[in-house]
Structure formats: structure tokens, C-alpha cells
mmCIF file of C-alpha atoms in Angstrom:
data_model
loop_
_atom_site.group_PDB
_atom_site.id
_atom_site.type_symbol
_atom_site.label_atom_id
_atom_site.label_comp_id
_atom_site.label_asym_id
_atom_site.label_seq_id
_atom_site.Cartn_x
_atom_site.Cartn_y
_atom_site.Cartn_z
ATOM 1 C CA UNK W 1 77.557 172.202 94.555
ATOM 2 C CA UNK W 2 76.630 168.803 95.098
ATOM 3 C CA UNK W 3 77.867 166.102 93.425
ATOM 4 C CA UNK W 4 76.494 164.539 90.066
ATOM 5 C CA UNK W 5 75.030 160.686 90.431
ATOM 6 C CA UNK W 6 77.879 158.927 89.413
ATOM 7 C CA UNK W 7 78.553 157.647 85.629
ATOM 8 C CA UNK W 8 79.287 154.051 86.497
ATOM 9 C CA UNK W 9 75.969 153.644 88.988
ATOM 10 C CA UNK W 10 73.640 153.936 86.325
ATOM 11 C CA UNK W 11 71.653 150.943 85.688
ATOM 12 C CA UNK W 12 71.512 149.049 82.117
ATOM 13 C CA UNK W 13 70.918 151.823 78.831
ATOM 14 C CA UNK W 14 74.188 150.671 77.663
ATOM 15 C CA UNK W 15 73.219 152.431 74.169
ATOM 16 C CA UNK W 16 73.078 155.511 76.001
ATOM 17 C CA UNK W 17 76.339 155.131 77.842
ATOM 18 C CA UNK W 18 78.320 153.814 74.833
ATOM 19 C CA UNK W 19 76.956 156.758 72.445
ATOM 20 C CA UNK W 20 78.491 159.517 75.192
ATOM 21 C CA UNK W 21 81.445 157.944 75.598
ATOM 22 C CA UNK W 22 82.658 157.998 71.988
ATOM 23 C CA UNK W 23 81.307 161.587 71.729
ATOM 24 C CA UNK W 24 83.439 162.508 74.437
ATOM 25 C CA UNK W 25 86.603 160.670 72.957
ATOM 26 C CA UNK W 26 85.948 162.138 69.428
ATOM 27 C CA UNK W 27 84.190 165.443 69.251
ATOM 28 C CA UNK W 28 84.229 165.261 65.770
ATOM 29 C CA UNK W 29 81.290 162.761 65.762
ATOM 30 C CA UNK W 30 78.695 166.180 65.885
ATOM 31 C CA UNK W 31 76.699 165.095 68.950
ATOM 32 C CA UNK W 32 74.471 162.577 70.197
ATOM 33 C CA UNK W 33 70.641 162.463 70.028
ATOM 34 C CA UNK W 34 68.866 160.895 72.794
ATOM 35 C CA UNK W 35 65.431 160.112 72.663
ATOM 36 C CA UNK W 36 62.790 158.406 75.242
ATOM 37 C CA UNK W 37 60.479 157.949 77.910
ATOM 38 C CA UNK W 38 60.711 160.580 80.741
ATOM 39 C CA UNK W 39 62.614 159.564 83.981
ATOM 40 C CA UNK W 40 65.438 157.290 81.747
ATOM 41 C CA UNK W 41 68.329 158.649 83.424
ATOM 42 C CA UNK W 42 69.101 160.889 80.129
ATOM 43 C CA UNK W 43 70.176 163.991 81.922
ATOM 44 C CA UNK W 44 71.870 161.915 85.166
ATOM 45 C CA UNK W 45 73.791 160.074 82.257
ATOM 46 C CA UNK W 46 74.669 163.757 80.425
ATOM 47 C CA UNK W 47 75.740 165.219 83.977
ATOM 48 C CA UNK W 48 77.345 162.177 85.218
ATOM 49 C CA UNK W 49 80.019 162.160 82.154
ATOM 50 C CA UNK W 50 81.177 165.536 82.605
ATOM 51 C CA UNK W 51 82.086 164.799 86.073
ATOM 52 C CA UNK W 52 84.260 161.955 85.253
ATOM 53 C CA UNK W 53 86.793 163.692 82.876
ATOM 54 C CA UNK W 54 89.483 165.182 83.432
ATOM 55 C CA UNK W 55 89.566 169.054 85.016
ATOM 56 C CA UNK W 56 90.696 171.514 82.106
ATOM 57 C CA UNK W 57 93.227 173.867 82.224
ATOM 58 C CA UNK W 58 92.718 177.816 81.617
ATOM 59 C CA UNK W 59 93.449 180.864 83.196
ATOM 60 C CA UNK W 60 91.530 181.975 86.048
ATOM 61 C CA UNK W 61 88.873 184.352 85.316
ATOM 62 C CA UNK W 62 88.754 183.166 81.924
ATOM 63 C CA UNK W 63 85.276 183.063 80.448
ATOM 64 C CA UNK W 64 86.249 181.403 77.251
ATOM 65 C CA UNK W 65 87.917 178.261 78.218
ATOM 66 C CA UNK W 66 91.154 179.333 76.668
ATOM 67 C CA UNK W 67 93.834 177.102 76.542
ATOM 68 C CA UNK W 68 96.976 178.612 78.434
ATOM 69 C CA UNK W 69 99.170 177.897 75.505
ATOM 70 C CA UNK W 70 96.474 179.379 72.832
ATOM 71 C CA UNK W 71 94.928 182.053 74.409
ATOM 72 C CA UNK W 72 91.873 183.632 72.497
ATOM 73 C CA UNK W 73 91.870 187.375 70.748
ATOM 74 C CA UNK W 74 88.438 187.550 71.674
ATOM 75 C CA UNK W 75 89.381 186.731 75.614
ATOM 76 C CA UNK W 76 90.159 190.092 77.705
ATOM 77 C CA UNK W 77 92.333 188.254 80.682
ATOM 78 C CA UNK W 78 93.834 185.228 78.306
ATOM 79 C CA UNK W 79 94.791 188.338 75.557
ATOM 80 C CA UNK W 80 95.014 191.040 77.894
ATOM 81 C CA UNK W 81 95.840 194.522 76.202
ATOM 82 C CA UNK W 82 99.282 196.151 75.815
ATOM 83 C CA UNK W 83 101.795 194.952 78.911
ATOM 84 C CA UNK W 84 98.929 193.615 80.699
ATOM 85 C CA UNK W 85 99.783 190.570 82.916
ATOM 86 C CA UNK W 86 97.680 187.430 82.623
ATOM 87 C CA UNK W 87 96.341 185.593 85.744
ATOM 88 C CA UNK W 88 97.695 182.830 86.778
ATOM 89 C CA UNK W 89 96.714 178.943 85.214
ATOM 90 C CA UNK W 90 94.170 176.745 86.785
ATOM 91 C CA UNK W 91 92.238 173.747 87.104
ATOM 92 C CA UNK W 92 88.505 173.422 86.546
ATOM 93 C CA UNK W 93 85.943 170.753 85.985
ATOM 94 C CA UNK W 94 84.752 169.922 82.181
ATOM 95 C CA UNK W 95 81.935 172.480 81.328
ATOM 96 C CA UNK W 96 78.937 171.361 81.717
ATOM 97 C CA UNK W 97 76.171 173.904 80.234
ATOM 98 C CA UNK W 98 72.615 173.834 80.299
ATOM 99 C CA UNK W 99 70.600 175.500 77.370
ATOM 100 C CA UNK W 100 67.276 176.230 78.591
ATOM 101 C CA UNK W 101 64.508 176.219 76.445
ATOM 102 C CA UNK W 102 63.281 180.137 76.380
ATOM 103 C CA UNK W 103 67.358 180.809 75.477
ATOM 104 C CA UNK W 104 67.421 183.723 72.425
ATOM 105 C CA UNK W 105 70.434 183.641 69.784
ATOM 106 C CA UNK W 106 71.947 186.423 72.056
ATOM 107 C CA UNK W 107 72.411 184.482 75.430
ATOM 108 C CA UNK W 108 73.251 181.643 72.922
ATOM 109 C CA UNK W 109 75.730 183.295 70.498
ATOM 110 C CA UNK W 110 77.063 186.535 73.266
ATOM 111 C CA UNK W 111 76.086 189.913 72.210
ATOM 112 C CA UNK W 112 77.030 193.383 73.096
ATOM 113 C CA UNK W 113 77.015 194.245 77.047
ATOM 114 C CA UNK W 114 74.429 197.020 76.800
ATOM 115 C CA UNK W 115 75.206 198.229 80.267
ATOM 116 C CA UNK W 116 78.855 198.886 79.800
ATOM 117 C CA UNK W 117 77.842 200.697 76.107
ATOM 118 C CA UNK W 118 75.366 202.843 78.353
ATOM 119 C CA UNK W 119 76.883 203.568 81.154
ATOM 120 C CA UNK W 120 80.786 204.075 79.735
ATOM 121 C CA UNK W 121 79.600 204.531 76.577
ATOM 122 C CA UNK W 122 82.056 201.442 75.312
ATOM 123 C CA UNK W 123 81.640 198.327 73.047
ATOM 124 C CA UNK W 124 82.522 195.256 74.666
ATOM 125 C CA UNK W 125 81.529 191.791 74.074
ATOM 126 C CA UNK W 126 79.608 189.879 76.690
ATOM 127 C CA UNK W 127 80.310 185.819 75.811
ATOM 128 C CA UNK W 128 77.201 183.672 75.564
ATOM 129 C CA UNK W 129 76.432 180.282 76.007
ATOM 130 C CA UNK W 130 78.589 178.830 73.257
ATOM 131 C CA UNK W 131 81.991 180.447 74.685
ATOM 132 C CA UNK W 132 80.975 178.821 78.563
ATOM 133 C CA UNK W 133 80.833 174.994 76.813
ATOM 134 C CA UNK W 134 84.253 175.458 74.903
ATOM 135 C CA UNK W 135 86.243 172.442 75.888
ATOM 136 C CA UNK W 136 83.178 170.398 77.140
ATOM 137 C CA UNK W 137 79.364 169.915 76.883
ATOM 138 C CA UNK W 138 75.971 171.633 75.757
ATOM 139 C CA UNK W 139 72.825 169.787 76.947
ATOM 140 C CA UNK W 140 69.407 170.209 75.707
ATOM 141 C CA UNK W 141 66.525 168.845 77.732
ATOM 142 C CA UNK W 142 63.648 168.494 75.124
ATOM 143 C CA UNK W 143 65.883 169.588 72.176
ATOM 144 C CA UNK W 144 62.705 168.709 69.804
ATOM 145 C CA UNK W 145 60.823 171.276 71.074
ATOM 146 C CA UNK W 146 63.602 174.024 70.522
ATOM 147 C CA UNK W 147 63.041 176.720 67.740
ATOM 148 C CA UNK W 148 64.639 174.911 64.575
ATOM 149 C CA UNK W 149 66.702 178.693 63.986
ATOM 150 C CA UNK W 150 68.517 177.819 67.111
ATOM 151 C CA UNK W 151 68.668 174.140 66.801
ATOM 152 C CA UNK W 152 70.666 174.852 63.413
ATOM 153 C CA UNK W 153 72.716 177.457 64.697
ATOM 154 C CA UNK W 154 73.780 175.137 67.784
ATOM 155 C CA UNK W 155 74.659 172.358 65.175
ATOM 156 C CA UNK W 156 76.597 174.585 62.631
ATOM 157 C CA UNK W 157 78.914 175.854 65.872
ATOM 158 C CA UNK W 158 79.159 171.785 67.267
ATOM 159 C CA UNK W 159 80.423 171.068 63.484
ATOM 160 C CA UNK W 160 82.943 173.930 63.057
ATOM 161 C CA UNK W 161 83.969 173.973 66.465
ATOM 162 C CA UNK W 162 84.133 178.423 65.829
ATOM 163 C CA UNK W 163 81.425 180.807 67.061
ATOM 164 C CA UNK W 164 81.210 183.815 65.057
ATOM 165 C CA UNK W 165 79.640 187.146 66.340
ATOM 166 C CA UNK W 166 78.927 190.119 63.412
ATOM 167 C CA UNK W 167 76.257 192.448 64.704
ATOM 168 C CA UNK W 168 75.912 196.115 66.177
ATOM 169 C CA UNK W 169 79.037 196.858 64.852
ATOM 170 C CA UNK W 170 80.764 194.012 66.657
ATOM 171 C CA UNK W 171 82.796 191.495 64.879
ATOM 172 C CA UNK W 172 83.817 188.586 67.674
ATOM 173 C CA UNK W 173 84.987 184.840 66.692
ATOM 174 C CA UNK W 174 85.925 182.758 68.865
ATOM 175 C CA UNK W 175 86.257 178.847 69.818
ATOM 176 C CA UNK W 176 83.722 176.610 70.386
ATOM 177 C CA UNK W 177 84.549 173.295 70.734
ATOM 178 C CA UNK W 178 82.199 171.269 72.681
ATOM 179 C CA UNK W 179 79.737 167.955 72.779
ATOM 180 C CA UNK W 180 76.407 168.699 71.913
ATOM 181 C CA UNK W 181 74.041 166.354 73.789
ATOM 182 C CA UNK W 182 70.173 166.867 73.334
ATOM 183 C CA UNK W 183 67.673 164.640 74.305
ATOM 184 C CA UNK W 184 63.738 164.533 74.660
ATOM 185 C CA UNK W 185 60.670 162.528 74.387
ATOM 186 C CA UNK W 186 59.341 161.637 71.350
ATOM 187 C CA UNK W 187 55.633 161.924 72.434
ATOM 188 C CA UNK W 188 56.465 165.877 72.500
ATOM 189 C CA UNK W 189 57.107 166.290 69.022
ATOM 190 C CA UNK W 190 60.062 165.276 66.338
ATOM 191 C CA UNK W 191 62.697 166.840 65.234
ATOM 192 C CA UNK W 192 62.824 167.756 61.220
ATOM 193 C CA UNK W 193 64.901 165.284 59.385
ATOM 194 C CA UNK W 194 67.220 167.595 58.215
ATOM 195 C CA UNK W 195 68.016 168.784 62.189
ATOM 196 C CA UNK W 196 68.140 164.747 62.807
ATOM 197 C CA UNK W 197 70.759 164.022 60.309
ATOM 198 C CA UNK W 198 73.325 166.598 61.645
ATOM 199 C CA UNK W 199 73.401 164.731 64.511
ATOM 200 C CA UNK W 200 76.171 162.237 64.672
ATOM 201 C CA UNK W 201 74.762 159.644 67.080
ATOM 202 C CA UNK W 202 71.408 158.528 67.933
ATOM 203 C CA UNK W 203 70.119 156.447 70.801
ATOM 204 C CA UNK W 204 66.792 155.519 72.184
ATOM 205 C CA UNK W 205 66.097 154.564 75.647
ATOM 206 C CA UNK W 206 63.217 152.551 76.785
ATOM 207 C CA UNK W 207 61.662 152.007 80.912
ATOM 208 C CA UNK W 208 63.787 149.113 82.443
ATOM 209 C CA UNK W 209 61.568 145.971 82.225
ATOM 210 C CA UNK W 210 63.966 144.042 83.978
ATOM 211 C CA UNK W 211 62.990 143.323 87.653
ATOM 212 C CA UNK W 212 66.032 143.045 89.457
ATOM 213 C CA UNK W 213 67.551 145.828 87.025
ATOM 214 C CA UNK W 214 64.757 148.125 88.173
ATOM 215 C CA UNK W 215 65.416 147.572 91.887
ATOM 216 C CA UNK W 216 68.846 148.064 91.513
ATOM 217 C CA UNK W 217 68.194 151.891 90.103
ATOM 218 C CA UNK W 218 65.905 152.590 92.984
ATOM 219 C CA UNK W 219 68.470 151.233 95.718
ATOM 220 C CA UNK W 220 70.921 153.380 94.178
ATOM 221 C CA UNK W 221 69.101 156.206 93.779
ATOM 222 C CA UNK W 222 67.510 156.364 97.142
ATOM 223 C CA UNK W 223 71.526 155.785 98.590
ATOM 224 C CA UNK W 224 72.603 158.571 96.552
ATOM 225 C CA UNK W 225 69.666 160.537 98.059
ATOM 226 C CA UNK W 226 70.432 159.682 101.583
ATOM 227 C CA UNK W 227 73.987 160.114 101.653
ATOM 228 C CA UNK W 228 75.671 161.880 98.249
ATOM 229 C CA UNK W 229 78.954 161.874 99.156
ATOM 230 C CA UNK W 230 79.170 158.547 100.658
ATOM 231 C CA UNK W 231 77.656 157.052 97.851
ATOM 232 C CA UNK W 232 79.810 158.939 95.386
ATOM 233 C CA UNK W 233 82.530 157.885 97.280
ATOM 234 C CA UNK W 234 81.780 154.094 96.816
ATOM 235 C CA UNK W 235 81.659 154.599 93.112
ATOM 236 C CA UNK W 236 85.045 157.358 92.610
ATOM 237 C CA UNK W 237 87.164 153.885 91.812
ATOM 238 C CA UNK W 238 84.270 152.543 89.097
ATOM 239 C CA UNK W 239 84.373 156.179 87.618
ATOM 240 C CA UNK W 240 87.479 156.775 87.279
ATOM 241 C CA UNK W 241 88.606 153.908 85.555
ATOM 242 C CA UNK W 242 85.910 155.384 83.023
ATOM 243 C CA UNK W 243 87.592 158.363 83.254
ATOM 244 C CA UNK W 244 90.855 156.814 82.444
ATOM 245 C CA UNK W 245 89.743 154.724 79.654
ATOM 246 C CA UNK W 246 88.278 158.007 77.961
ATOM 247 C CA UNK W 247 91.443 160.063 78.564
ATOM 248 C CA UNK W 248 93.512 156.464 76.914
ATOM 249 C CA UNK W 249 91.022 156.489 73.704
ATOM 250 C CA UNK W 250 91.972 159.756 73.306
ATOM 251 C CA UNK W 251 95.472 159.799 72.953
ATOM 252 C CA UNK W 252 95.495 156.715 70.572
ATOM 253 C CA UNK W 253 92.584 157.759 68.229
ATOM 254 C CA UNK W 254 94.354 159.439 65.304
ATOM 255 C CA UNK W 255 95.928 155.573 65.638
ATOM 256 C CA UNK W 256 93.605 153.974 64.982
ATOM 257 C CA UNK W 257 93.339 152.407 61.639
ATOM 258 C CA UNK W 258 90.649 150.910 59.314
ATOM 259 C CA UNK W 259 91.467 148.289 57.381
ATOM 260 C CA UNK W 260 90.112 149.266 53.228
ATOM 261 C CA UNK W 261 87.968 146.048 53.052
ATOM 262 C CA UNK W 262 85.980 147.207 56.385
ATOM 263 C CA UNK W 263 86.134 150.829 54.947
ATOM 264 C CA UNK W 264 84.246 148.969 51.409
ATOM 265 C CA UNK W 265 81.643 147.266 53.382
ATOM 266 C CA UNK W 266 80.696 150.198 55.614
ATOM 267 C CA UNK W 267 79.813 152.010 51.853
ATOM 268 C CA UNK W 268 78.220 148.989 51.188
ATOM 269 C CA UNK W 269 76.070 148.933 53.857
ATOM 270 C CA UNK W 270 75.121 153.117 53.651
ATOM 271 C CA UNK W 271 74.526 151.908 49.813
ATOM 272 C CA UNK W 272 72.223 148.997 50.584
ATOM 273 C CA UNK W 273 70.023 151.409 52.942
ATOM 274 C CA UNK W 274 69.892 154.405 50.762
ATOM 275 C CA UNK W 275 71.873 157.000 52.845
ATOM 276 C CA UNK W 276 71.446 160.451 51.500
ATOM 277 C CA UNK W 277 74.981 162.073 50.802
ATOM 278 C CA UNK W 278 78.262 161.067 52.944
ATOM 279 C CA UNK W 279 77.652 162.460 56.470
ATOM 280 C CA UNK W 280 76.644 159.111 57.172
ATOM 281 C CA UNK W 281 79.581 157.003 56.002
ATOM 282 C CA UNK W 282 81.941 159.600 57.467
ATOM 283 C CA UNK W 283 79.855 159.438 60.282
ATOM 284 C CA UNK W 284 80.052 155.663 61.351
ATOM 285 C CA UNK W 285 84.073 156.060 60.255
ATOM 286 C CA UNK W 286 84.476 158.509 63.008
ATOM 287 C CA UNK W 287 82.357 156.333 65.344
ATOM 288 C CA UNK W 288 83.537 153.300 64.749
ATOM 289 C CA UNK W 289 87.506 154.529 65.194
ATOM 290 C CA UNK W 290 86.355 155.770 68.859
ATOM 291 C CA UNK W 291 84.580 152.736 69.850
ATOM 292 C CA UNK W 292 87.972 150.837 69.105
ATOM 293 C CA UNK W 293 89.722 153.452 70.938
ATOM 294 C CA UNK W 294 87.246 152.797 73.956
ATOM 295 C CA UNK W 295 88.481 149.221 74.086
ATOM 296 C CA UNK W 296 92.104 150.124 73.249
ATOM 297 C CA UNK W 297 92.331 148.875 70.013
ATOM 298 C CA UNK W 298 93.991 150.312 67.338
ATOM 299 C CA UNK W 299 91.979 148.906 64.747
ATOM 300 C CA UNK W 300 88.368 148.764 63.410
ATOM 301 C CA UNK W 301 86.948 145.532 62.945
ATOM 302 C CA UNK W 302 83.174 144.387 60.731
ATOM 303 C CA UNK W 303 81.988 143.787 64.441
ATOM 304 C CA UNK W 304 82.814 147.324 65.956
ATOM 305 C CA UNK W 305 80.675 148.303 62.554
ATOM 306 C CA UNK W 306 77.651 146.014 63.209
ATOM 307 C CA UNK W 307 77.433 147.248 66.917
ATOM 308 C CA UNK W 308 77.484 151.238 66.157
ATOM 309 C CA UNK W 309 75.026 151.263 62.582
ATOM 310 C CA UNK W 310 72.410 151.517 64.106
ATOM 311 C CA UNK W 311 73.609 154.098 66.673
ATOM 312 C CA UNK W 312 74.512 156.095 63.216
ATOM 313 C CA UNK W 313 72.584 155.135 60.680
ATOM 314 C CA UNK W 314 68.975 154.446 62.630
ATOM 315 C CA UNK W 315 67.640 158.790 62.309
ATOM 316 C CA UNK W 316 69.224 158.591 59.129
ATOM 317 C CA UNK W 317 66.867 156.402 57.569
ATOM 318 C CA UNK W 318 63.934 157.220 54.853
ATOM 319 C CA UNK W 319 60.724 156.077 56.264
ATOM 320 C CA UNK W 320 59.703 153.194 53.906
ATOM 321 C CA UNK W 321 55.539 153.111 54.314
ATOM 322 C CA UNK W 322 55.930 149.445 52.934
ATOM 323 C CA UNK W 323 58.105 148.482 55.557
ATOM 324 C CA UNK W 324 56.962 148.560 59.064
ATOM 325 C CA UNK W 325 59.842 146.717 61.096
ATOM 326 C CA UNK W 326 61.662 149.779 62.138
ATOM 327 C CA UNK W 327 64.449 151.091 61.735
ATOM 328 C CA UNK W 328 67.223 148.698 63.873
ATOM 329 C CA UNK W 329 66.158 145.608 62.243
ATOM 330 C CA UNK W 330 66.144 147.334 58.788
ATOM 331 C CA UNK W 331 69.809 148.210 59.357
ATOM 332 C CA UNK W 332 70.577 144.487 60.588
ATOM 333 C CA UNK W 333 69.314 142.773 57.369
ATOM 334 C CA UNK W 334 71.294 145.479 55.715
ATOM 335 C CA UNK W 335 74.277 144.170 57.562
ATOM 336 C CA UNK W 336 73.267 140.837 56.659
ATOM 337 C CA UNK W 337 73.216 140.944 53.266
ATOM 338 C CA UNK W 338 76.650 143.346 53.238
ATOM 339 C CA UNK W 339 78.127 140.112 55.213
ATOM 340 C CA UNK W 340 76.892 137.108 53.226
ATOM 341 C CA UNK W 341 78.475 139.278 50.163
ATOM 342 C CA UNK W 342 75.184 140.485 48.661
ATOM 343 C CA UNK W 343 76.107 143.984 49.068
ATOM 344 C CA UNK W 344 76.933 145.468 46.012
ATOM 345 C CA UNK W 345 72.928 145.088 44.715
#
């Protein structure tokens, strides 16, 4: 299989970059939305990540991503029946699953193998979708133009990180752990607010107006074209220093403290904007915490908050018909207000 264009090669959309880096440090965050004009580098950027973390470990044959140490009931060779012997451990690269658009709740969710209940006249489970991204990603090209059933369903699994199966007599549950990435253009359609809030990060990514920025992405590009390995090759040290800062984030994020007067100005803030509920607060807690991570602190500053609102808060927003600035520079004058101490109003 040829190798994915690498992380660290794409041009400018910092936003965009940022966004999957703290979703792959803190699954917890419940995805990342990424909206904008076609040909942005959304699905290069989706692909590229996966690439740069570090291979898994599982068993082989496993078609759960079971960890060795926690293998799955659900999972025939990780929970093998009676004295069975399980195959031996080994190393694979991050999932990387693409959902296409005509996908039913059956290849999504797994469903019963109807050949084996034919032919052998047994029930047996055939995984779906959900089961292949366990430990890594789910991408959704065009996510807004998805049936909203399935758009919920993929967003209730992302959040509870379980995948439950009850249906022709079948009861299967089973982990599902991964990043859920969608993306699309906005000219296609929206998404409902409801689907936008769950969620946890939102970008938007805009045609590079920058001149030397946009010859830089088609010098790349056409290198990678010509020559994929060589190119890939020139960029492995750039990656994996990406790689490594992820896998460092990681291990010190459940270190990573807040300090209560940042924690008081972050409810300020969701207060001054009118946030519905908590998911947002919670939200840019999560966020913020991984972004500090990313640069190896180990704690969360009022500037690591100004830089991620708007990645948070921005789709969380009520449209306000008497206010036509849009939604980033509502959220800085929020911010604005929260820091010259107006923010209790």
C-alpha cells in the first residue's frame, strides 16, 4: 500500500493540524469537525496522522483490535473457546477506517454472518465498521450529507467508547474506542445543530491565499507524486518527532492540571456566550489539558484557553440574526470582556 503524504509536509491549516492532534492525544474530546472548500488537504491531513502514531499491539488475526492483556468476549481468536490457544502478539499500524457514504447500520454496527447461519446453520457475529477503528480513527468524507440515524449512532459509540449489538437473537458488545474525524463542504448542506454540538472540535479551512504558501503545496505534492517513498523519506525525521510529541502528551495528560481561577473564567466565558448545557465547558477543559500536553506542559494557562474557544465553542454558538460578525470574533470579544473582568454580566 503506498504510503500516506506525510503529516509534517502539509502546508499552513494549522487549525486543522492542531484540532487532530489533541484528538489523537485525548480521545475523550468526541471528535473533530472539519469543514471547507474542496481540495484543503482535509482527508491527506486525516490519513497523514494515522500514519505517524505509533503501531498497536493485538493478536494476529484479531478483528477487534484487542489489547493482548484485555482480550475481548466478543473476539473468537483473542477469547478463543475452551483450551483453545491464542495466536501469537503483533504489531500493526493505527486503524485507519473509511465510512463510505451508502454504509447501512449493519456494515456500521456488525450483524449476523448470514452465510455461516445458512450454510452451517450457526449464529456468529460478523464485526462491522466500529470494531475495525477500535484503537484508532473513523473518517467521514462529506459527514453532512450522511443520514442523521447514522451520524447519531457513530457519535453515541465515539462518546462511550462501547458498541453494542442486540438483534436476531444476537446480543454482542464490544469496544470501540476510536477518533471520529468527519469533514465536508459546507456548500453541500449543514449538519443539524444538535449532530454539531456532539462534536468536540470544530475547524474550518479556507484555499491558501498565500503565494509562496500555495507554491510550496504544489512542489510538494507533485514530489510526493513523482517519487513517494523518496519524498516520504525526506519527511520520516519531521514526522516522527510529531509522532513522539503525541505519544509524550499522552503519558502526561491525566497531569496536567488547571489552575481554579482559569477553570472560573472558562465558565465565564461559556456564560458570556450563552452555551447550552455543559458539553461545552467540559469540552474546552478536555481540550485545553491536551493542547498543554502537546507542548509538554503540565498546566493550563488563560492563553492555551483563548487559542482553542473558538476551536470548541465556534458550532456551538446560537445564531444571533442581530449580529452578523461571525462566530470567531463573537467568541474573541467574549474573551475580552472575561479578561478585562467584565465577565460575570
Amino acid at each position: 500500500m503506498a504510503q500516506p503524504f506525510p503529516f509534517a509536509a502539509i502546508v499552513a491549516q494549522e487549525d486543522m493540524k492542531k484540532a487532530l492532534l489533541m484528538a489523537a492525544v485525548e480521545p475523550l474530546l468526541g471528535g473533530v469537525l472539519i469543514f471547507g472548500d474542496r481540495g484543503t488537504g482535509k482527508s491527506t491531513a486525516v490519513r497523514a496522522l494515522a500514519e505517524l502514531l505509533p503501531r498497536i499491539e493485538t493478536r494476529t488475526g484479531c478483528r477487534y483490535n484487542c489489547l493482548p492483556a484485555e482480550p475481548q468476549a466478543a473476539c473468537p481468536i483473542c477469547s478463543p473457546d475452551g483450551d483453545g490457544k491464542r495466536p501469537p502478539i503483533t504489531k500493526r499500524r493505527a486503524p485507519m477506517i473509511d465510512l463510505p457514504l451508502g454504509a447501512t447500520e449493519d456494515r456500521i454496527c456488525g450483524a449476523l454472518d448470514i452465510e455461516k447461519a445458512l450454510v452451517a446453520g450457526e449464529k456468529h457475529f460478523e464485526p462491522g465498521l466500529l470494531a475495525a477503528a477500535n484503537r484508532g480513527f473513523l473518517y467521514i468524507d462529506e459527514v453532512n450529507l450522511l443520514e442523521d440515524h447514522l451520524v447519531d449512532l457513530l457519535l453515541d459509540a465515539a462518546a462511550s467508547g462501547v458498541n453494542v449489538v442486540e438483534r436476531e437473537g444476537l446480543s454482542i458488545r464490544h469496544a470501540a474506542r476510536f477518533v471520529l474525524v468527519g469533514s465536508g463542504n459546507p456548500e453541500e448542506g449543514d449538519l443539524r445543530p444538535q449532530l454539531l454540538d456532539r462534536f468536540g472540535l470544530s475547524v474550518e479551512v479556507r484555499t491558501i491565499e498565500d503565494l509562496p504558501q500555495r507554491i510550496d503545496v504544489i512542489r510538494r505534492r507533485d514530489a510526493y507524486e513523482t517519487d513517494p517513498e523518496a519524498f516520504c523519506k525526506s519527511w520520516a525525521k519531521r514526522d516522527a518527532s510529531i509522532g513522539n510529541r503525541v505519544v509524550a502528551a499522552r503519558r502526561i495528560l491525566r497531569d496536567v492540571e488547571i489552575p481554579d481561577h482559569v477553570v472560573m473564567r472558562m465558565s465565564q466565558l461559556c456564560l458570556r456566550l450563552g452555551i447550552d448545557g455543559m458539553r461545552g465547558e467540559l469540552t474546552l477543559m478536555r481540550a485545553c489539558r491536551a493542547a498543554a500536553a502537546l507542548s509538554g506542559s503540565r498546566t493550563v494557562t488563560w492563553n492555551d484557553v483563548a487559542e482553542i474557544a473558538p476551536m470548541v465553542l465556534c458550532h456551538r454558538l446560537r445564531r444571533d440574526p442581530l449580529d452578523d460578525a461571525g462566530s470567531t470574533p463573537r467568541i474573541e470579544r467574549a474573551l475580552a470582556t472575561v479578561d478585562a473582568g467584565y465577565g460575570h454580566g
